Amino acid sequence: MKTSFIRSILVFLFLFSIQLLNAQSIGGTINIFKGQSSYCSATNDGVLELVGKDGNILYWQSSTNGGAVWNNIAITTTNIAYFNLAQTTCYRAVVQKTPFPADTSTQFCITVYQPSVSGVISGGGLFCGNSGAGSLTLTGNTGNPVYWENSINGGLTWNKIVNTSTNLNYTNITQSVIYRVAVQNTPTCNIENSTPVSFSIDSVTVAGTVTGATNVCITANSGKLNLVGSVGEVQGWESSINSGNTWQAIASTNKFLSYSNLTQTIWYRAIVKSGSCLTDTTAVAIIKVSLPTVVGTLSGGATYCGVPATGALTLNGFKGDIISWSSSIDNGVSWLKITNTDSTESYTNMLSTKWYRAVVKNGACSIDTSTIQKVYVSPQTVAGSINGNKTICYGLNEDTSKVVGNIGSVLAWSSSTNNGATWTPVLNKTTWLYTKNLTQTTLFKAIVQSGNCNIDTTLARTITVLPMNAVDAGIAKFINFGESLQLNGSGLGTPLWTPPTGLNNTAVLNPIATPQSTTTYTLFITDLNNCINSDTVTVTVIKSFFNGKITNLFTPNNDGVNDTWYIENIENFPGNEVTVYNIDGRVVFTKKEYTNDWRGTYNGKELPDGTYFYVIRFNNTNQTFKGTVDILGK
């Protein structure tokens, strides 16, 4: 019983003490109602909420120096709003439950960080070949480096470098690259990338080689030099006309340089520079300009007769280089090259004639060939002899003189008709000379030369021409048709008349002639030396009128009898004209100077049998005959 009482007393005391405890002021706890606990910008807003308090809020307080000093805020609600805090600010609320003393809530700080500032990287720059070792330094940053990056393609892609310090060491950069650093001021703030710093690594300048050096001729030239194997940009070209003592600038940045019509030798070179590297200059390329080739004068030709040739030819006054000599044994038809570049070409114990020439070339100018020098090697000239003297008839004669035993060629012949007092050249270079119809005694000789040796002349050959046997056929005669006359020939020797037509005897000087038409007779007389001479006489037969028979029928059937239309003696009237008509009056045949040869055809075809009409005119006698003629061919 007593124990239960005590227990009850104890429970009462405990509950009373709890009531005493709960009766005091409780400041409570501040939570975020809206917003966030930290910011990386002065642009911010939010609401804090006080929970778990016991009592009334007397006011709120704020502190911007970590609670060292508190500033009262006249707000008594459980919520307090903040807006655009520029620095970290802590908040708390003062709560009092009357009559107990006031209590302060927990404090809650809104942290405001400065935005990340990437800062500036120092370092980088232009380098030739490589950068060497060094470091990059970040300054002026707000926040800490998170990592570094580099890019070798101008920022298209980036390679991350694990480094959180403000310095980045490098050893030897050999290619162009850019670096940047990522900076963040606490995880709340954004990462900011610094402005990149670049390393521009220029390739070491290589001047390269100028190709196209050559030799040209001053007369006309053009070409192009090319720069190959260079590294860098062409800054310009230079030229020198005094072997490099002084240079003239050429304003061209191309990798080629054209030239034309140069008049003197010029050295060229190109100047190259790669980025920040030093300039470099190529070796020279020389365009050598040559003056035109001057072939000079070749001397030393000679003539050797009967002995081998030994001597030398010399080229003087030439401009350029002798590139070879050449010789010919066929008078220049073909040439054999001689490998000799000296100005003298020797020959020894040469047994035959040779032609020589030198070939000269000055630089790039055209080849020129000297005039020809001839070394004649020949046996001594021997004229030889001409076949023996001869006696021939006057006028009608022919003969051949021939050189035999000669050494050398016949240059010409000569003739003399006054027993050698004067000579007339005969243009004949063969070893024989044909003559005919000589009328007086003539001497002949041949002129011979072996190569270029002395000229020799044969002894003369005499062709004696016998005196002319006078022959006279008489004077021209005129007779009427059908008459006869006696020819009056004269001369010593045996006579012969031709043609025999109309003559009663051809072997007498005075035959009787009865020609049917005009005839020219020739009288030949052979004298005691068997020489023949001749003379002619013409007997003209005069025919006053045509009185021949005109046949009125012919039979062109190819039996050999009466196949053509015959008109008697018409051949003695050369001025005749025959025309034949058919019964329709159409001309089927016409001919001047008819000769008894019409076979009754028209345009090559046989005419039909029948009667045809003719008209025959003799223009010399002014006669006309008309009539009919029948054709019976079948």
XYZ file of C-alpha atoms in Angstrom:
634
model
C 0.000 0.000 0.000
C 2.731 2.303 0.983
C 4.723 1.338 -2.107
C 1.871 2.234 -4.413
C 1.586 5.608 -2.858
C 5.148 6.394 -3.296
C 4.964 5.325 -6.932
C 2.026 7.662 -7.495
C 3.894 10.540 -5.890
C 6.865 9.938 -8.169
C 4.752 9.846 -11.347
C 3.143 13.112 -10.361
C 6.459 14.789 -9.798
C 7.758 13.556 -13.147
C 4.750 14.837 -15.061
C 4.947 18.167 -13.296
C 8.554 18.579 -14.166
C 7.778 17.884 -17.763
C 5.133 20.549 -17.790
C 7.632 22.980 -16.352
C 10.075 22.128 -19.088
C 7.560 22.510 -21.939
C 6.473 25.855 -20.722
C 9.806 27.667 -21.831
C 10.366 29.572 -25.162
C 11.601 27.369 -28.134
C 13.289 29.121 -31.058
C 12.641 26.245 -33.537
C 14.428 25.257 -36.721
C 14.775 27.143 -40.066
C 14.284 25.165 -43.287
C 14.187 26.133 -46.960
C 10.635 26.618 -48.043
C 11.534 27.862 -51.518
C 14.858 28.305 -53.240
C 18.245 26.759 -52.497
C 20.924 27.027 -49.882
C 23.680 28.308 -52.207
C 23.949 30.462 -55.296
C 26.660 31.378 -57.826
C 25.118 34.649 -58.738
C 23.704 37.801 -57.138
C 20.523 36.999 -58.967
C 18.616 34.815 -56.488
C 15.459 34.601 -54.446
C 13.745 32.218 -52.052
C 11.780 31.754 -48.796
C 12.933 30.352 -45.441
C 10.453 28.740 -43.052
C 10.652 28.473 -39.223
C 9.298 25.234 -37.787
C 9.219 23.643 -34.287
C 9.082 26.927 -32.413
C 7.178 27.495 -29.169
C 6.307 31.076 -28.663
C 5.858 34.144 -30.756
C 8.372 35.420 -33.269
C 9.633 38.708 -32.033
C 11.756 39.419 -35.180
C 14.182 37.833 -37.641
C 17.882 38.581 -37.830
C 20.464 38.420 -40.627
C 24.258 38.429 -40.630
C 26.713 38.870 -43.568
C 29.842 38.198 -41.528
C 29.214 34.688 -40.257
C 27.200 35.699 -37.156
C 29.650 38.212 -35.733
C 27.046 40.933 -36.102
C 23.285 40.418 -36.442
C 20.852 42.845 -37.918
C 17.195 42.751 -36.843
C 14.515 42.266 -39.461
C 11.022 43.362 -38.470
C 9.241 40.269 -39.634
C 7.163 38.178 -37.167
C 5.841 35.536 -39.529
C 7.253 32.052 -39.770
C 8.414 32.761 -43.369
C 11.043 35.212 -44.518
C 11.852 35.916 -48.164
C 15.280 36.842 -49.591
C 16.030 38.451 -52.987
C 19.228 39.096 -54.940
C 21.626 38.447 -52.121
C 25.047 39.773 -53.113
C 26.999 37.831 -50.486
C 26.551 34.918 -48.170
C 23.835 35.770 -45.587
C 22.779 33.845 -42.435
C 19.289 34.041 -40.972
C 17.720 33.259 -37.510
C 14.474 34.034 -35.669
C 14.005 35.269 -32.015
C 11.002 33.541 -30.293
C 9.487 34.215 -26.848
C 6.823 32.404 -24.910
C 5.653 34.676 -22.155
C 6.652 34.808 -19.447
C 9.730 32.845 -20.298
C 12.844 34.347 -21.740
C 13.159 34.609 -25.556
C 14.922 31.842 -27.484
C 16.810 31.962 -30.762
C 16.183 29.509 -33.623
C 18.875 27.629 -35.415
C 20.646 29.791 -38.015
C 20.467 29.036 -41.733
C 22.964 30.503 -44.159
C 22.321 31.203 -47.896
C 25.781 30.900 -49.443
C 26.420 33.267 -52.398
C 29.521 32.416 -54.447
C 31.180 34.655 -57.073
C 30.699 33.339 -60.684
C 33.558 31.326 -62.162
C 36.074 33.548 -64.014
C 38.363 31.633 -66.371
C 41.182 34.144 -66.173
C 43.956 34.621 -68.707
C 46.625 32.139 -69.804
C 50.064 33.575 -70.419
C 52.468 31.845 -72.803
C 52.282 30.461 -76.343
C 53.275 32.405 -79.427
C 55.000 31.876 -82.761
C 57.839 29.385 -82.969
C 60.035 28.060 -85.735
C 60.338 24.293 -85.826
C 59.517 23.719 -82.143
C 58.663 25.610 -78.987
C 61.234 24.252 -76.592
C 60.273 23.584 -72.957
C 58.156 25.985 -70.924
C 54.930 26.472 -69.020
C 51.561 28.135 -69.267
C 50.257 30.171 -66.311
C 46.654 31.012 -65.465
C 46.022 34.336 -63.730
C 42.984 36.481 -62.958
C 40.787 33.448 -62.423
C 37.933 33.097 -59.972
C 37.647 29.505 -59.059
C 39.993 26.609 -59.426
C 41.168 24.833 -62.551
C 39.193 21.691 -63.114
C 41.288 20.447 -66.050
C 43.298 21.699 -69.029
C 42.654 20.912 -72.726
C 44.499 21.169 -76.030
C 43.487 20.927 -79.678
C 45.600 20.363 -82.807
C 42.770 21.039 -85.277
C 41.851 24.575 -84.401
C 39.355 23.688 -81.677
C 37.239 21.194 -83.622
C 38.061 18.561 -81.053
C 39.745 18.853 -77.640
C 41.978 16.532 -75.663
C 41.555 16.688 -71.879
C 44.676 17.099 -69.693
C 44.392 16.052 -66.018
C 45.798 19.075 -64.238
C 44.059 21.227 -61.599
C 46.869 23.681 -61.024
C 47.180 27.133 -62.527
C 50.401 26.090 -64.297
C 50.848 23.645 -67.189
C 54.327 22.562 -68.126
C 55.247 21.489 -71.675
C 58.451 20.071 -73.120
C 58.893 20.516 -76.901
C 55.863 21.341 -79.037
C 56.481 20.557 -82.727
C 53.114 21.283 -84.260
C 50.607 24.087 -83.967
C 48.317 23.604 -80.970
C 45.963 25.637 -78.763
C 45.463 25.276 -74.986
C 42.679 26.318 -72.606
C 41.778 25.706 -68.970
C 38.357 24.961 -67.453
C 37.735 26.940 -64.214
C 34.906 26.396 -61.674
C 34.227 28.357 -58.475
C 32.683 25.598 -56.382
C 30.463 22.930 -57.894
C 27.539 25.349 -57.751
C 29.033 27.598 -60.401
C 29.342 26.854 -64.081
C 32.620 25.712 -65.586
C 34.172 28.517 -67.645
C 36.741 27.878 -70.375
C 39.528 30.351 -70.699
C 40.359 32.065 -73.957
C 42.680 29.672 -75.819
C 46.344 30.423 -76.117
C 48.005 29.213 -79.270
C 51.350 27.781 -80.242
C 51.962 28.426 -83.945
C 54.775 26.109 -84.959
C 56.052 27.097 -88.373
C 57.980 24.550 -90.367
C 61.645 25.385 -90.674
C 62.234 27.307 -93.876
C 63.602 25.185 -96.713
C 64.615 27.206 -99.730
C 64.266 24.264 -102.094
C 65.825 23.972 -105.530
C 65.335 26.066 -108.636
C 65.102 23.813 -111.693
C 65.299 24.818 -115.315
C 68.868 26.055 -115.540
C 69.943 25.743 -119.136
C 71.910 27.161 -122.024
C 70.092 29.333 -124.557
C 71.034 31.202 -127.695
C 70.878 34.979 -127.850
C 68.989 34.915 -131.151
C 65.727 33.690 -129.603
C 65.054 32.172 -126.192
C 62.333 31.669 -123.615
C 61.667 29.331 -120.735
C 60.603 28.935 -117.126
C 62.357 28.283 -113.843
C 60.500 26.230 -111.219
C 61.009 26.146 -107.454
C 60.659 22.612 -106.069
C 61.105 21.097 -102.617
C 60.646 24.391 -100.786
C 58.999 24.846 -97.376
C 57.529 28.287 -96.889
C 56.308 31.106 -99.064
C 58.267 32.725 -101.847
C 59.188 36.228 -100.737
C 60.638 37.146 -104.093
C 63.230 36.296 -106.743
C 66.559 37.879 -107.525
C 68.755 38.046 -110.588
C 72.395 38.856 -111.166
C 74.217 39.717 -114.381
C 77.667 39.798 -112.754
C 77.987 36.256 -111.398
C 76.378 37.106 -108.050
C 78.369 40.207 -107.127
C 75.169 42.240 -107.008
C 71.535 41.166 -107.106
C 68.397 42.798 -108.445
C 65.019 42.084 -106.828
C 62.248 40.574 -108.951
C 58.737 41.258 -107.616
C 57.262 37.802 -107.964
C 55.987 35.477 -105.246
C 55.188 32.615 -107.597
C 57.001 29.314 -107.479
C 57.963 29.788 -111.110
C 59.693 32.529 -113.038
C 59.453 32.960 -116.798
C 62.103 34.548 -118.984
C 62.405 35.438 -122.664
C 64.803 37.098 -125.112
C 67.738 37.199 -122.711
C 70.789 38.919 -124.157
C 73.350 37.945 -121.513
C 73.975 35.219 -118.968
C 71.830 35.680 -115.828
C 71.896 33.992 -112.421
C 68.577 33.513 -110.649
C 67.637 32.564 -107.088
C 64.473 32.493 -104.966
C 64.015 33.805 -101.410
C 61.733 31.697 -99.168
C 60.364 32.253 -95.664
C 58.222 29.926 -93.568
C 56.053 31.892 -91.113
C 58.176 33.197 -88.246
C 61.258 31.298 -89.346
C 64.229 32.947 -90.935
C 64.356 33.448 -94.690
C 66.432 31.103 -96.811
C 67.798 31.532 -100.317
C 68.122 28.853 -102.961
C 71.266 27.988 -104.807
C 71.554 29.844 -108.085
C 70.119 28.601 -111.377
C 72.074 29.914 -114.324
C 70.600 30.705 -117.728
C 73.712 30.845 -119.857
C 73.227 32.958 -122.988
C 75.450 32.078 -125.918
C 76.351 34.277 -128.845
C 75.528 32.876 -132.306
C 77.858 30.202 -133.598
C 80.613 31.493 -135.869
C 81.984 28.684 -137.969
C 85.181 30.466 -138.914
C 87.394 29.705 -141.903
C 88.746 26.274 -142.816
C 92.061 26.115 -144.651
C 94.526 23.446 -145.654
C 93.067 21.961 -148.820
C 95.688 20.824 -151.305
C 96.352 18.865 -154.472
C 98.654 15.845 -154.586
C 99.543 14.365 -157.954
C 101.221 10.986 -158.141
C 102.130 10.909 -154.414
C 100.178 10.090 -151.184
C 98.723 13.075 -149.326
C 100.077 14.118 -145.911
C 99.103 17.370 -144.247
C 96.627 19.122 -141.984
C 93.546 21.313 -142.145
C 93.039 24.178 -139.682
C 89.875 26.011 -138.579
C 90.437 29.640 -137.596
C 88.203 32.482 -136.432
C 85.433 30.262 -135.091
C 83.166 31.108 -132.129
C 82.049 28.117 -130.091
C 83.249 24.550 -129.728
C 84.302 22.178 -132.473
C 82.090 19.192 -131.839
C 83.378 17.048 -134.705
C 84.882 16.904 -138.176
C 83.569 14.935 -141.135
C 84.953 13.691 -144.421
C 83.489 12.538 -147.713
C 84.947 10.309 -150.439
C 81.973 10.673 -152.800
C 82.051 14.415 -153.428
C 79.766 15.278 -150.522
C 76.998 12.786 -151.217
C 77.612 11.159 -147.838
C 79.754 12.175 -144.867
C 81.660 10.163 -142.267
C 81.931 11.649 -138.773
C 85.444 12.151 -137.379
C 85.740 12.232 -133.583
C 87.973 15.233 -133.207
C 87.288 18.438 -131.256
C 90.601 20.137 -132.039
C 90.944 22.993 -134.474
C 93.333 20.892 -136.591
C 92.601 17.700 -138.520
C 95.611 15.826 -139.874
C 95.838 13.312 -142.704
C 98.732 10.980 -143.546
C 99.595 8.922 -146.642
C 96.098 9.389 -148.058
C 95.728 7.674 -151.429
C 92.386 9.073 -152.628
C 90.610 12.420 -152.734
C 88.688 13.470 -149.630
C 86.541 16.455 -148.737
C 86.711 17.823 -145.186
C 84.562 20.122 -143.075
C 84.309 21.077 -139.379
C 81.138 21.220 -137.263
C 80.937 24.058 -134.687
C 78.391 24.814 -131.964
C 78.450 27.703 -129.505
C 76.516 26.855 -126.352
C 72.820 26.485 -127.090
C 73.031 28.144 -130.485
C 72.561 26.243 -133.693
C 75.204 23.988 -135.158
C 77.033 25.405 -138.145
C 79.266 23.688 -140.648
C 82.344 25.165 -142.232
C 82.965 25.493 -145.917
C 84.535 22.436 -147.522
C 88.248 22.005 -148.010
C 89.278 19.416 -150.565
C 92.394 17.312 -150.511
C 92.868 16.005 -154.031
C 94.911 12.852 -154.474
C 95.250 11.812 -158.102
C 97.685 10.083 -160.449
C 99.548 12.330 -162.874
C 97.512 13.337 -165.892
C 98.147 11.386 -169.105
C 96.308 12.725 -172.131
C 96.498 9.465 -174.115
C 95.958 9.408 -177.875
C 93.178 9.616 -180.445
C 92.589 6.970 -183.100
C 94.373 7.623 -186.436
C 93.777 10.244 -189.105
C 91.056 9.700 -191.664
C 89.937 10.901 -195.127
C 86.215 11.356 -195.750
C 83.892 12.565 -198.469
C 82.634 16.101 -198.600
C 79.260 16.829 -196.963
C 77.722 13.377 -196.585
C 79.996 11.872 -193.916
C 80.172 10.762 -190.276
C 83.012 9.684 -188.013
C 83.938 9.042 -184.355
C 87.169 10.137 -182.690
C 88.087 8.199 -179.516
C 90.645 8.831 -176.758
C 92.556 5.799 -175.501
C 95.311 5.346 -172.935
C 94.347 8.425 -170.991
C 94.732 8.868 -167.211
C 92.180 11.384 -166.068
C 88.879 12.661 -167.391
C 88.177 14.443 -170.634
C 87.371 18.064 -169.834
C 86.550 19.060 -173.400
C 87.501 18.696 -177.048
C 88.782 21.325 -179.463
C 88.580 21.608 -183.238
C 90.551 23.584 -185.808
C 89.797 24.175 -189.507
C 92.973 26.170 -190.149
C 95.565 23.489 -189.391
C 95.843 24.393 -185.688
C 96.267 28.139 -186.022
C 93.135 28.651 -183.893
C 91.028 26.236 -181.926
C 87.312 26.176 -181.151
C 86.042 24.489 -177.922
C 83.727 21.512 -178.340
C 81.497 20.923 -175.293
C 81.940 17.193 -174.875
C 83.368 15.493 -171.773
C 83.267 11.909 -173.046
C 86.207 9.977 -174.446
C 84.631 9.882 -177.901
C 83.509 12.601 -180.310
C 80.980 11.987 -183.087
C 81.045 14.216 -186.181
C 79.076 14.268 -189.409
C 78.606 16.256 -192.626
C 82.020 17.917 -192.455
C 82.746 20.190 -195.410
C 86.391 21.010 -194.725
C 89.456 19.317 -193.302
C 89.341 19.533 -189.470
C 91.794 18.744 -186.634
C 90.499 17.417 -183.297
C 92.200 17.080 -179.902
C 91.020 16.143 -176.361
C 91.816 18.005 -173.130
C 92.410 15.638 -170.158
C 92.880 16.210 -166.432
C 93.438 13.779 -163.579
C 91.733 15.203 -160.482
C 93.227 18.616 -159.864
C 96.517 17.762 -161.483
C 97.884 19.563 -164.491
C 95.864 19.550 -167.683
C 97.256 17.616 -170.645
C 96.162 17.644 -174.286
C 96.327 14.828 -176.863
C 98.035 15.162 -180.215
C 95.618 16.330 -182.862
C 93.796 13.917 -185.156
C 93.222 15.089 -188.737
C 90.041 14.300 -190.646
C 90.706 15.218 -194.256
C 87.614 16.194 -196.252
C 87.903 15.500 -199.980
C 86.900 18.270 -202.398
C 83.219 18.451 -203.236
C 82.160 16.749 -206.553
C 79.948 19.304 -208.256
C 76.531 17.937 -209.229
C 73.815 19.897 -211.052
C 70.319 18.489 -211.711
C 69.345 21.435 -213.911
C 66.797 24.183 -213.543
C 63.138 23.723 -212.564
C 60.731 22.837 -215.377
C 56.983 23.369 -216.051
C 54.951 21.079 -218.355
C 51.316 20.480 -219.128
C 49.730 17.316 -218.003
C 50.661 14.443 -220.403
C 53.745 16.217 -221.839
C 57.411 15.026 -221.598
C 60.772 16.812 -221.196
C 64.491 15.989 -220.949
C 66.318 16.516 -217.617
C 69.741 18.206 -217.984
C 72.032 16.785 -215.249
C 75.804 17.332 -215.062
C 78.732 16.060 -212.970
C 81.682 13.615 -212.973
C 80.982 10.064 -211.951
C 78.188 7.534 -212.096
C 74.670 9.108 -212.099
C 71.442 7.874 -210.476
C 68.019 9.635 -210.527
C 65.298 9.127 -207.927
C 62.412 8.575 -207.907
C 62.242 6.507 -211.124
C 58.564 7.458 -211.682
C 58.031 8.957 -215.155
C 61.737 8.516 -216.180
C 62.814 6.476 -219.169
C 66.313 5.830 -217.681
C 67.609 6.565 -214.174
C 71.297 5.913 -214.896
C 72.004 8.678 -217.422
C 72.559 12.391 -216.906
C 69.764 13.429 -219.321
C 66.736 11.081 -219.032
C 63.281 11.794 -220.525
C 60.677 12.636 -217.808
C 56.910 12.213 -218.238
C 55.478 12.733 -214.733
C 51.731 12.523 -214.164
C 51.969 15.062 -211.384
C 54.439 17.560 -210.047
C 57.622 15.658 -209.052
C 60.992 16.578 -207.486
C 63.847 14.476 -208.883
C 67.224 13.985 -207.141
C 70.448 13.322 -209.091
C 73.115 11.327 -207.167
C 76.647 11.066 -208.671
C 79.273 8.706 -207.219
C 82.842 9.892 -208.000
C 86.147 7.969 -208.248
C 86.628 8.205 -204.414
C 83.242 6.579 -203.992
C 81.931 9.875 -202.644
C 78.365 10.773 -203.438
C 76.954 14.227 -204.056
C 73.464 15.222 -205.147
C 71.196 17.961 -206.470
C 67.433 18.247 -207.069
C 65.128 19.597 -209.729
C 61.317 19.998 -209.602
C 59.086 19.354 -212.624
C 55.736 21.050 -212.135
C 52.803 19.436 -214.017
C 50.075 21.913 -214.893
C 46.566 20.532 -215.287
C 44.190 23.108 -216.799
C 40.818 21.338 -216.371
C 39.477 18.174 -214.849
C 38.310 15.766 -217.536
C 38.478 12.496 -215.695
C 35.717 9.911 -215.585
C 33.235 10.003 -212.672
C 31.829 6.511 -212.123
C 28.102 6.298 -211.433
C 28.054 2.914 -209.715
C 30.088 1.060 -207.083
C 29.518 -2.101 -205.079
C 30.852 -1.872 -201.509
C 30.566 -5.592 -200.693
C 34.187 -6.137 -199.637
C 35.044 -8.411 -202.562
C 38.000 -6.265 -203.470
C 36.479 -5.059 -206.717
C 34.787 -1.662 -207.136
C 34.331 -1.296 -203.334
C 34.865 2.506 -203.333
C 33.537 5.358 -205.440
C 36.211 6.107 -208.093
C 36.800 9.491 -209.727
C 39.555 9.357 -212.313
C 42.662 11.587 -211.768
C 41.023 13.425 -208.875
C 44.270 13.057 -206.943
C 45.827 15.492 -209.421
C 43.380 18.201 -208.367
C 44.111 18.881 -204.702
C 41.563 21.676 -204.497
C 38.580 19.331 -204.848
C 35.493 19.081 -202.604
C 32.976 16.196 -202.858
C 29.459 16.210 -201.331
C 26.843 13.399 -201.610
C 23.101 13.770 -200.784
C 20.319 11.216 -200.383
C 16.958 11.599 -202.128
C 15.731 13.728 -199.177
C 18.486 16.242 -199.782
C 20.386 15.309 -196.617
C 24.188 15.234 -196.774
C 25.444 11.690 -196.282
C 29.077 12.268 -197.264
C 31.368 15.273 -197.696
C 35.137 15.567 -197.959
C 37.792 17.964 -199.181
C 40.755 16.508 -201.044
C 38.812 13.337 -201.899
C 41.091 10.346 -202.588
C 38.700 7.654 -203.916
C 38.143 6.138 -200.463
C 34.368 6.439 -199.772
C 32.742 3.044 -199.182
C 29.097 4.210 -199.130
C 28.824 4.742 -195.341
C 27.298 7.429 -193.140
C 28.536 7.862 -189.552
C 30.272 4.501 -189.837
C 27.188 2.603 -191.003
C 26.396 1.296 -194.493
C 23.886 3.353 -196.466
C 20.921 1.614 -198.082
C 21.287 0.616 -201.733
C 19.913 3.250 -204.069
C 20.604 6.366 -206.070
C 22.413 9.331 -204.479
C 23.204 12.788 -205.789
C 26.671 14.314 -205.838
C 28.259 17.723 -206.283
C 32.028 17.862 -207.108
C 33.809 21.209 -207.022
C 37.368 21.830 -208.308
C 38.335 25.101 -206.704
C 41.613 25.467 -208.602
C 39.836 25.282 -211.978
C 36.480 26.715 -210.904
C 34.720 23.569 -212.175
C 31.578 22.004 -210.685
C 30.153 18.597 -211.617
C 26.733 17.263 -210.558
C 25.201 13.848 -211.104
C 24.042 10.608 -209.555
C 25.801 7.555 -208.283
C 24.214 4.208 -207.412
C 25.185 2.072 -204.438
C 24.682 -1.660 -204.836
C 26.166 -3.334 -201.855
C 23.870 -6.337 -201.541
